Amino acid sequence: MAEVVEGVVAGAPDLGEEKEAVPEEAVEEGADVDRGDSGEEPQPDGKEPDGAESSVYRYIKDDLFTSEIFKVEIQHLPKFTGFNDLKKFLAKHGVNPHKIKLFGRQTFAFVTFKSLEERDKAMKAVHGMLWKGNVLSVRLAKPKADPIQKKRKQQEEAGAGQPASKRSAASEGLEEDEEPLSKQLADVVTPLWNVPYEEQLRRKEQEVEGVLQRLAKEIGNNNKAMLPWLFVQKEKYNRMCCPLEAIRPSPLQTEYRNKCEFLVGRGAKGEDKTVGFRLGKYKGGSCAVVEPSDTVHVPVHTKRVVKAFQEYIRTTPYTVYCPETYEGHWKQLTVRTSRAGEIMAMVYFNPQKLQDPELEKLKSSLGQYFFEGAGKESKVTSLYFVREGQRKSPNLEDLPSEHVAGEKWIHEEMLGLKFQISPHSFFQVNTPAAEVLYSAVGEWAQLGQDSTVLDVCCGTGTIGMSLAKSVKKVIGIELCQEAVEDAKVNARINGLSNIEFRCGKAEDIFPSVLNSIVSRNVTAIVDPPRAGLHSKVILAIRRAEHLKRLVYVACNAKAAMNNFTDLCRAPSNRVKGAPFRPVRAMAVDLFPQTMHCELLILFERVDYSSSADPPKPAEPSKPEPSAD
């Protein structure tokens, strides 16, 4: 199947050509309902389907916004058109899309808009336009089919003529010879659960080797001046751009997660109000939830909280929230724990049309249950309630948390330091393995008493604080206000006066912070979200010639590949400053029983000062979209 490239049009692209992908779970409820890829052909006349097909498009008639209503297909695109190519082209002609979806090397794309006016304006502007020798054509496209309804319709059609018992089993997605639900769930959430740990580490190391081999190719494609150095590196390190040190294992291989998010839904066998993990994704046509009682990565005390919460909600008159109909209330339970035995529970609830007095009564009941009633045995020390209605952002961090009972925070100790953790603050999910990771960062950064450290995407300040006693100054940058407040408290708790924190987007703050630093010994530590750093941050790093060393902590190395490449690409009219090059890399296993791990890469600035003729700026081989 062709690669599907889908992106919400927001923010700025990276420096090289990029194909942005939307996380499968990043669905904006009440903003834009993304029903997954239906794989169906667009309807030429744009009419709504009717008859038997209408049920799979029922969601577009609900009282919720979805840009699928305002969708077009642009045909006859130039070959090899990328996400950013099309985004820039449309912007140049005053077209403001909400989402763009491309299919591999196909010459068409689906584009959605926020209103009928914007869609019609785009159709008039783009239809018949000439782009790179191609005359573009625009037509209305029908929305994606709801995957749940589509699957149900297919099962009904396939079950016609079958005995009633088999039709019933099919409608619930069950097979007569199905494996136990515990094994099905383990295969989804911990796919390596039955693989010996040494073999898990070998597979992850092999995966990282592939990333570094690909990075070697990208550097060669984007910086010809590095080819002699790259040739030597590849010969020495099995086609990789730098040496890869042995993967560092997690001290804990089971029950290691200090934060778990559980959905509330209908059980795989039809049980109502079940709390656990989904067997599949909504996009794949599945909403069935299975309890986490047999999962190996969830701690026992977390499972106790899940069980207690499930027992509580089954006694209430409120129903489970249904993603098909947008009806119901109970949505999610997040549990955070610390090694000191503290437990924070966050309950996500869609209030629908319930009034404040009823919600206050429910919150009071929850608090009484967990701190005085039957749920007391779960030993929750901090309880929060989150009203998750028709939000305008896919980020749960944007939702206010209402403190219900107990302490407002939980506390953790790591590397001899104490940390206060709020409901939405980032903290690595595997504390013992995070200690291994942060110790490695400290070793690699080669810091001294005259060093200034920039801790980008710092969360609660864990990395920066672990280094603060060895350096002159630490400056942390973090988007989440809650995390910044925690970080400031953590600095005071640990008696650290040489560390400060700035709240905001890294791309907005980082350039000015860099310009304000007078020290000539600056090292950056970056630990960004999965999507990586914004291109503005990369540009600022490249311009800051006094920043000689950068330690990049990547939780998704493939997604961060654009960042790696941009750090190393040749100087150009827009990308000022000498490039970096990777000098060592290592994987740290923070996620046993899965294929995920953290990748640590040390980048050092290329020193042209010893060369009589430093390379002149040259345009890179790939286009560089603006960072604005």
XYZ file of C-alpha atoms in Angstrom:
628
model
C 0.000 0.000 0.000
C 1.276 3.469 -0.816
C 2.603 5.605 1.995
C -0.098 7.927 3.299
C 1.096 11.379 4.294
C -1.411 13.368 6.307
C -0.920 16.604 8.153
C -2.861 19.251 10.008
C -1.755 22.545 8.531
C -0.255 24.382 11.500
C 3.150 25.580 12.644
C 6.219 25.690 10.460
C 8.082 23.046 8.455
C 11.638 21.874 8.984
C 14.502 23.098 6.839
C 14.475 20.261 4.354
C 11.476 18.868 2.505
C 9.229 17.259 5.075
C 6.234 14.976 5.029
C 4.364 15.609 8.243
C 2.228 12.903 9.760
C -0.581 13.347 12.244
C -0.388 11.054 15.287
C -3.158 8.498 14.979
C -4.564 9.352 18.390
C -4.407 13.146 17.919
C -8.085 13.599 17.128
C -9.562 16.986 17.910
C -12.946 16.361 19.439
C -15.297 19.200 18.769
C -12.684 20.724 16.473
C -12.190 18.251 13.666
C -13.358 14.667 13.771
C -10.811 12.523 11.971
C -12.285 9.142 11.192
C -9.171 7.527 9.741
C -8.406 6.518 6.216
C -11.429 4.933 4.637
C -9.496 4.028 1.529
C -12.531 4.906 -0.575
C -12.558 6.797 -3.850
C -13.886 10.353 -3.751
C -17.400 10.917 -4.987
C -17.154 13.057 -8.157
C -20.250 15.177 -7.632
C -19.644 15.670 -3.910
C -23.142 14.551 -2.983
C -23.702 12.937 0.367
C -24.094 9.156 0.230
C -27.555 7.875 0.835
C -29.346 4.606 1.441
C -27.429 1.813 3.176
C -24.174 3.762 2.949
C -25.436 6.679 5.014
C -24.701 5.077 8.402
C -20.950 5.159 7.805
C -21.200 8.909 7.238
C -23.631 9.604 10.072
C -21.008 11.530 12.054
C -20.994 14.394 9.518
C -24.641 15.075 10.329
C -24.006 15.309 14.080
C -23.827 18.639 15.830
C -20.012 18.609 15.790
C -17.604 20.312 13.464
C -15.554 18.177 11.082
C -13.555 19.490 8.159
C -14.533 16.310 6.291
C -17.697 18.212 5.313
C -15.568 20.701 3.362
C -13.295 18.354 1.449
C -11.891 18.470 -2.070
C -9.591 16.391 -4.221
C -6.820 18.184 -6.125
C -5.773 16.200 -9.196
C -2.857 16.293 -11.663
C -0.255 17.389 -9.114
C 3.391 17.452 -10.270
C 5.283 14.230 -9.578
C 6.971 13.901 -6.187
C 4.895 16.678 -4.618
C 5.478 16.670 -0.851
C 3.315 17.913 1.992
C 5.228 21.165 2.356
C 5.352 21.719 -1.413
C 1.570 21.665 -1.608
C 1.146 23.622 1.627
C 3.426 26.414 0.344
C 1.777 26.452 -3.077
C -1.702 26.827 -1.584
C -0.567 29.507 0.870
C 1.049 31.464 -1.970
C -2.342 31.680 -3.664
C -4.271 32.645 -0.539
C -5.711 29.200 0.181
C -5.973 28.233 3.862
C -6.456 24.445 4.217
C -7.117 22.634 7.497
C -5.692 19.245 6.515
C -3.719 17.916 3.576
C -3.459 14.225 2.756
C -1.122 12.705 0.147
C -0.775 9.091 -0.938
C 2.835 8.121 -1.645
C 3.781 9.130 -5.172
C 0.216 9.545 -6.402
C -0.544 12.785 -8.252
C -3.625 13.718 -6.241
C -4.301 14.910 -2.701
C -7.280 15.374 -0.418
C -7.593 18.770 1.251
C -10.131 19.830 3.896
C -11.207 23.288 5.042
C -12.819 24.866 8.095
C -15.765 26.409 6.265
C -17.793 26.280 3.086
C -16.498 29.732 2.115
C -12.851 28.674 2.408
C -13.509 25.507 0.419
C -15.292 27.359 -2.398
C -12.599 30.034 -2.472
C -9.940 27.334 -2.837
C -11.792 25.583 -5.641
C -12.077 28.813 -7.626
C -8.438 29.740 -7.003
C -6.819 26.383 -7.774
C -8.989 24.795 -10.474
C -7.321 25.249 -13.862
C -4.138 26.708 -12.383
C -0.776 25.809 -13.956
C 1.864 24.403 -11.580
C 5.197 23.077 -12.901
C 3.627 22.411 -16.285
C 0.572 20.650 -14.845
C -2.969 22.019 -15.110
C -4.584 21.346 -11.750
C -8.125 20.087 -11.410
C -10.275 20.333 -8.272
C -13.448 18.417 -7.459
C -15.571 17.785 -4.397
C -14.684 14.670 -2.390
C -16.853 12.660 -0.071
C -15.821 12.332 3.607
C -14.013 9.392 5.140
C -16.212 6.565 6.287
C -16.493 6.052 10.030
C -14.238 2.961 10.493
C -16.427 1.483 13.248
C -19.616 1.827 11.219
C -17.845 0.634 8.092
C -16.558 -2.495 9.828
C -19.985 -3.179 11.302
C -21.602 -2.817 7.868
C -19.073 -5.218 6.342
C -19.677 -7.741 9.127
C -23.427 -7.496 8.635
C -23.041 -8.113 4.916
C -20.624 -10.992 5.498
C -22.894 -12.465 8.172
C -26.009 -12.503 6.017
C -27.187 -16.098 5.794
C -25.079 -17.240 8.775
C -26.626 -18.651 11.971
C -27.631 -15.985 14.496
C -24.949 -17.074 17.027
C -22.161 -16.577 14.485
C -23.580 -13.214 13.379
C -23.614 -12.078 17.020
C -19.999 -13.114 17.546
C -18.963 -11.380 14.348
C -20.693 -8.150 15.353
C -18.565 -8.073 18.505
C -15.408 -8.794 16.533
C -14.989 -12.227 18.139
C -13.858 -15.441 16.487
C -14.634 -18.935 17.719
C -10.921 -19.826 17.748
C -9.746 -16.485 19.140
C -6.717 -16.361 21.425
C -7.264 -15.325 25.072
C -7.919 -11.614 25.473
C -4.902 -11.252 27.777
C -2.600 -12.477 24.997
C -4.303 -10.293 22.384
C -3.819 -7.252 24.602
C -0.209 -8.149 25.393
C 0.513 -8.381 21.670
C -0.857 -4.854 21.220
C 0.625 -2.942 24.184
C 3.770 -5.000 24.842
C 4.517 -6.781 21.547
C 7.851 -8.183 22.798
C 6.436 -9.643 26.011
C 7.381 -13.201 25.022
C 10.841 -12.321 23.649
C 13.875 -12.845 25.951
C 15.217 -9.496 27.137
C 18.662 -9.938 25.576
C 16.972 -10.509 22.219
C 14.811 -7.399 22.745
C 17.965 -5.342 23.246
C 19.576 -6.857 20.148
C 16.563 -5.932 18.009
C 16.513 -2.367 19.300
C 20.228 -1.951 18.689
C 19.728 -3.236 15.153
C 16.934 -0.707 14.636
C 19.196 2.127 15.800
C 21.942 0.936 13.457
C 19.495 1.384 10.595
C 18.727 4.945 11.756
C 22.419 5.879 11.838
C 23.013 4.301 8.425
C 20.146 6.338 7.009
C 21.518 9.477 8.674
C 24.864 8.847 6.960
C 23.059 8.888 3.596
C 21.150 12.054 4.477
C 24.329 13.865 5.512
C 26.014 12.846 2.262
C 23.027 14.098 0.243
C 22.890 17.445 2.028
C 26.524 18.308 2.740
C 29.035 17.335 0.055
C 31.879 18.870 2.065
C 31.462 16.123 4.659
C 31.814 13.269 2.159
C 35.538 12.541 2.864
C 34.861 12.398 6.603
C 31.685 10.405 6.011
C 33.514 7.872 3.831
C 35.932 7.116 6.680
C 33.129 6.905 9.231
C 31.099 4.473 7.152
C 34.121 2.252 6.575
C 34.872 2.124 10.299
C 31.340 1.799 11.654
C 29.381 -0.534 9.391
C 27.946 2.204 7.115
C 26.900 4.287 10.131
C 27.792 7.975 10.512
C 29.334 7.494 13.965
C 30.190 4.771 16.495
C 27.222 3.168 18.241
C 27.909 2.171 21.820
C 26.292 -0.875 23.393
C 22.656 -0.336 24.321
C 22.107 0.312 28.012
C 19.357 -1.906 29.445
C 16.562 -0.860 31.759
C 17.183 -1.833 35.409
C 13.508 -2.880 35.499
C 11.989 -4.948 32.707
C 8.470 -5.332 34.143
C 6.092 -3.089 36.106
C 8.263 -0.116 35.194
C 5.711 2.471 34.009
C 5.121 5.315 36.465
C 2.399 6.789 34.231
C -0.383 4.857 32.499
C -3.405 6.111 30.578
C -6.460 3.858 30.506
C -9.544 4.261 28.353
C -13.071 3.633 29.591
C -15.263 1.699 27.177
C -17.208 -1.450 26.496
C -15.306 -4.640 27.249
C -14.248 -7.013 24.483
C -16.860 -9.496 25.733
C -19.578 -6.882 26.040
C -19.009 -5.847 29.666
C -20.143 -2.299 30.315
C -17.858 0.368 31.828
C -14.542 -1.437 31.438
C -11.271 0.377 32.248
C -8.123 -0.682 30.413
C -6.429 -0.631 27.016
C -8.023 -0.869 23.570
C -7.386 -3.993 21.548
C -7.025 -1.813 18.477
C -7.416 1.751 17.248
C -10.669 3.451 16.332
C -9.074 3.995 12.935
C -8.860 0.217 12.621
C -12.514 -0.219 13.512
C -12.150 -1.303 17.134
C -13.296 0.215 20.424
C -13.137 -2.927 22.579
C -11.362 -2.412 25.924
C -9.564 -5.088 27.986
C -8.582 -4.763 31.655
C -4.797 -4.480 32.282
C -4.706 -7.191 34.959
C -2.222 -9.386 33.028
C -0.076 -6.698 31.388
C 3.583 -6.969 32.386
C 4.583 -3.293 32.173
C 1.878 -1.911 34.503
C 2.729 -1.949 38.249
C 0.502 -3.878 40.668
C -0.496 -0.751 42.611
C -1.612 0.918 39.381
C -3.778 -2.102 38.553
C -5.406 -1.776 41.997
C -6.421 1.801 41.197
C -7.867 0.706 37.840
C -9.909 -2.041 39.479
C -11.209 0.290 42.189
C -12.162 2.962 39.665
C -13.928 0.420 37.466
C -15.948 -0.819 40.436
C -16.901 2.762 41.283
C -18.094 3.859 37.840
C -20.208 0.695 37.516
C -22.209 1.891 40.520
C -22.960 5.283 38.942
C -25.797 6.145 36.528
C -23.369 7.782 34.075
C -22.591 5.911 30.870
C -19.333 5.350 29.046
C -18.412 7.981 26.475
C -18.989 6.626 22.966
C -16.637 7.911 20.216
C -19.178 6.885 17.580
C -22.078 8.977 18.860
C -20.236 11.446 21.150
C -22.667 10.545 23.902
C -21.863 9.369 27.434
C -19.509 10.570 30.151
C -16.649 8.374 31.476
C -13.633 8.698 29.168
C -10.224 8.001 30.692
C -8.217 7.306 33.825
C -4.585 8.367 34.130
C -2.516 6.977 36.996
C 0.886 8.390 38.015
C 3.032 6.785 40.702
C 6.339 7.358 42.452
C 8.857 5.054 44.093
C 7.913 6.648 47.434
C 4.490 4.989 47.105
C 2.522 8.095 46.157
C -0.283 7.651 43.620
C -2.076 10.303 41.578
C -5.329 9.457 39.773
C -6.822 11.728 37.101
C -10.411 11.056 36.023
C -11.515 12.342 32.593
C -15.256 12.940 32.319
C -17.391 14.481 29.567
C -19.995 16.604 31.377
C -22.295 16.800 28.334
C -25.254 18.856 29.635
C -24.797 18.145 33.347
C -24.960 21.242 35.521
C -22.249 22.293 37.996
C -24.136 21.154 41.150
C -24.385 17.606 39.798
C -20.718 17.609 38.790
C -19.689 18.882 42.219
C -21.733 16.079 43.807
C -19.954 13.534 41.566
C -16.519 14.919 42.476
C -17.391 14.748 46.162
C -18.532 11.157 45.725
C -15.282 10.246 43.970
C -13.222 11.791 46.751
C -15.220 10.032 49.436
C -14.861 6.682 47.640
C -11.082 6.842 47.220
C -10.209 8.392 50.574
C -12.880 7.030 52.933
C -14.815 4.309 51.114
C -14.073 1.007 49.390
C -11.516 2.616 47.033
C -9.284 3.565 49.965
C -7.461 0.246 49.609
C -6.029 1.420 46.287
C -3.984 3.971 48.314
C -4.526 6.962 46.019
C -2.814 10.007 47.552
C -3.850 12.636 44.968
C -7.127 12.803 43.035
C -8.001 15.069 40.108
C -11.085 15.527 37.930
C -10.813 16.727 34.317
C -13.840 17.938 32.348
C -13.070 16.755 28.840
C -15.890 18.067 26.675
C -15.710 19.429 23.158
C -12.130 20.628 23.374
C -10.455 22.763 20.747
C -7.046 21.147 21.096
C -5.937 17.490 20.819
C -3.605 17.993 23.802
C -4.960 16.795 27.132
C -2.417 19.112 28.797
C -4.557 22.050 27.690
C -7.459 20.904 29.877
C -7.688 22.348 33.415
C -7.374 19.792 36.214
C -9.662 20.189 39.223
C -8.124 18.997 42.467
C -10.621 16.771 44.302
C -8.852 15.287 47.319
C -5.489 14.420 48.838
C -2.174 16.033 47.957
C -1.811 18.273 44.900
C 1.396 16.598 43.758
C 3.358 13.404 43.923
C 7.114 13.417 44.543
C 9.967 11.407 43.096
C 13.671 11.099 43.871
C 16.148 10.624 41.060
C 19.942 10.875 41.001
C 19.899 12.242 44.541
C 17.442 15.013 43.660
C 13.805 15.520 44.666
C 11.096 16.355 42.140
C 7.530 17.614 42.521
C 5.222 16.350 39.768
C 1.894 17.944 38.758
C -0.873 16.207 36.768
C 0.289 17.335 33.310
C 4.036 17.717 33.915
C 6.355 15.599 31.788
C 8.435 13.045 33.659
C 10.059 10.000 32.062
C 7.792 6.957 32.491
C 10.607 4.619 33.587
C 12.433 6.272 36.497
C 15.327 3.793 36.977
C 16.075 3.794 33.238
C 15.796 7.602 33.153
C 18.614 7.698 35.715
C 20.719 5.656 33.303
C 19.811 8.013 30.447
C 20.518 11.245 32.332
C 23.815 9.901 33.687
C 24.888 9.217 30.106
C 23.869 12.748 29.081
C 26.077 14.137 31.853
C 29.024 12.002 30.746
C 28.723 12.972 27.097
C 28.165 16.697 27.570
C 31.771 17.166 28.852
C 30.808 20.045 31.121
C 32.965 22.255 33.313
C 32.505 24.963 35.922
C 32.481 27.621 33.194
C 29.800 25.832 31.111
C 26.313 27.147 30.367
C 23.689 24.471 29.642
C 20.528 25.051 27.626
C 17.953 22.417 28.601
C 15.396 22.544 25.768
C 11.981 20.907 26.365
C 13.049 20.475 29.982
C 9.778 19.251 31.530
C 10.104 19.420 35.323
C 13.817 20.220 34.959
C 15.197 16.741 35.547
C 18.133 16.822 33.096
C 19.195 20.393 33.822
C 19.075 19.907 37.581
C 21.102 16.707 37.356
C 23.865 18.779 35.710
C 23.495 22.062 37.638
C 26.129 21.377 40.309
C 28.769 20.754 37.630
C 28.241 23.934 35.604
C 28.061 27.713 35.870
C 24.443 28.126 34.713
C 21.456 26.147 33.419
C 18.567 27.651 31.441
C 15.508 25.441 30.948
C 12.873 26.004 28.263
C 9.470 24.327 28.490
C 6.026 24.809 26.920
C 3.862 23.430 29.763
C 3.234 26.083 32.429
C 2.528 23.426 35.086
C 5.887 21.787 34.408
C 7.712 25.131 34.638
C 6.109 25.865 38.004
C 7.162 22.408 39.198
C 10.681 22.966 37.856
C 11.036 26.228 39.803
C 9.869 24.515 42.986
C 12.220 21.607 42.320
C 15.182 23.977 41.966
C 14.332 25.546 45.344
C 13.818 22.139 47.003
C 17.255 21.037 45.819
C 18.988 24.299 46.711
C 19.980 25.111 43.129
C 20.374 28.845 42.539
C 22.170 28.706 39.170
C 19.181 27.460 37.175
C 16.293 29.403 35.626
C 13.289 28.430 33.540
C 11.458 30.093 30.656
C 7.928 29.104 29.678
C 6.833 29.109 26.041
C 7.401 27.490 22.688
C 11.054 26.616 22.152
C 10.955 28.174 18.680
C 9.834 31.493 20.163
C 12.155 31.603 23.168
C 15.321 29.765 22.139
C 16.750 32.327 19.669
C 16.572 35.224 22.174
C 17.941 33.061 25.003
C 20.910 32.079 22.844
C 21.597 35.677 21.892
C 21.603 36.734 25.539
C 24.297 34.252 26.591
C 27.756 35.767 26.846
C 29.568 32.560 27.799
C 31.694 31.030 25.059
C 31.237 27.546 26.523
C 27.632 26.642 25.725
C 26.155 23.143 25.450
C 22.572 22.374 24.489
C 20.635 19.358 25.738
C 17.455 18.778 23.733
C 14.790 16.247 24.695
C 11.873 17.198 22.413
C 8.482 15.522 21.916
C 8.135 12.829 19.253
C 7.810 15.311 16.382
C 11.222 16.824 17.147
C 12.401 20.440 17.304
C 10.861 23.295 15.336
C 12.959 24.534 12.409
C 13.374 27.941 14.085
C 15.233 26.231 16.928
C 17.526 24.456 14.466
C 18.230 27.725 12.652
C 19.081 29.433 15.947
C 21.388 26.583 16.951
C 23.187 26.760 13.619
C 23.651 30.539 13.883
C 25.051 30.379 17.437
C 28.666 29.596 16.574
C 29.647 29.628 20.260
C 27.385 26.596 20.780
C 29.872 23.826 20.036
C 28.207 20.736 21.457
C 24.647 19.392 21.423
C 23.248 16.245 23.032
C 20.026 15.151 21.330
C 17.727 12.770 23.230
C 15.252 11.299 20.736
C 12.264 9.204 21.794
C 11.390 8.666 18.115
C 14.560 8.687 16.032
C 12.770 8.302 12.708
C 10.598 11.357 13.382
C 13.696 13.308 14.450
C 15.606 12.483 11.249
C 14.811 15.908 9.744
C 16.355 17.564 12.805
C 19.477 15.399 12.583
C 19.858 16.201 8.894
C 19.296 19.939 9.368
C 21.981 20.114 12.036
C 24.445 18.633 9.544
C 23.377 20.158 6.217
C 25.708 22.504 4.325
C 25.629 26.226 5.162
C 23.430 28.254 2.818
C 21.998 31.734 2.416
C 19.363 30.873 5.012
C 21.115 28.284 7.173
C 23.930 30.328 8.659
C 26.748 28.886 10.705
C 28.989 25.861 10.500
C 27.200 22.499 10.559
C 27.360 19.867 13.266
C 28.286 16.254 12.820
C 27.404 13.196 14.938
C 30.366 11.819 16.878
C 28.813 9.103 19.054
C 25.443 7.460 19.636
C 23.818 5.082 22.083
C 20.395 3.626 22.757
C 18.914 3.446 26.252
C 16.004 1.090 26.816
C 13.262 2.974 28.635
C 10.460 0.826 27.249
C 11.074 -2.921 27.800
C 8.634 -5.329 26.129
C 8.158 -2.868 23.230
C 10.266 -1.912 20.199
C 10.725 1.657 21.476
C 13.877 3.062 23.051
C 15.589 6.430 23.538
C 18.424 7.354 21.183
C 21.217 9.570 22.423
C 23.370 11.342 19.807
C 26.234 13.722 20.559
C 26.667 16.355 17.844
C 29.756 18.582 17.682
C 30.270 21.695 15.595
C 32.541 21.269 12.578
C 35.636 23.418 13.166
C 36.621 25.259 10.001
C 39.062 27.589 11.760
C 42.044 25.384 10.983
C 41.245 25.384 7.269
C 42.677 28.048 4.992
C 39.591 27.982 2.814
C 36.477 27.222 4.816
C 33.595 26.015 2.654
C 31.516 28.789 1.161
C 27.749 28.767 1.712
C 26.067 26.631 -0.882
C 22.484 25.829 -1.548
C 21.632 22.348 -0.221
C 20.313 19.676 -2.519
C 16.824 19.864 -0.996
C 14.547 22.931 -0.902
C 14.410 24.845 2.358
C 10.936 26.150 3.196
C 10.804 29.205 5.418
C 10.450 28.730 9.149
C 7.671 31.339 9.377
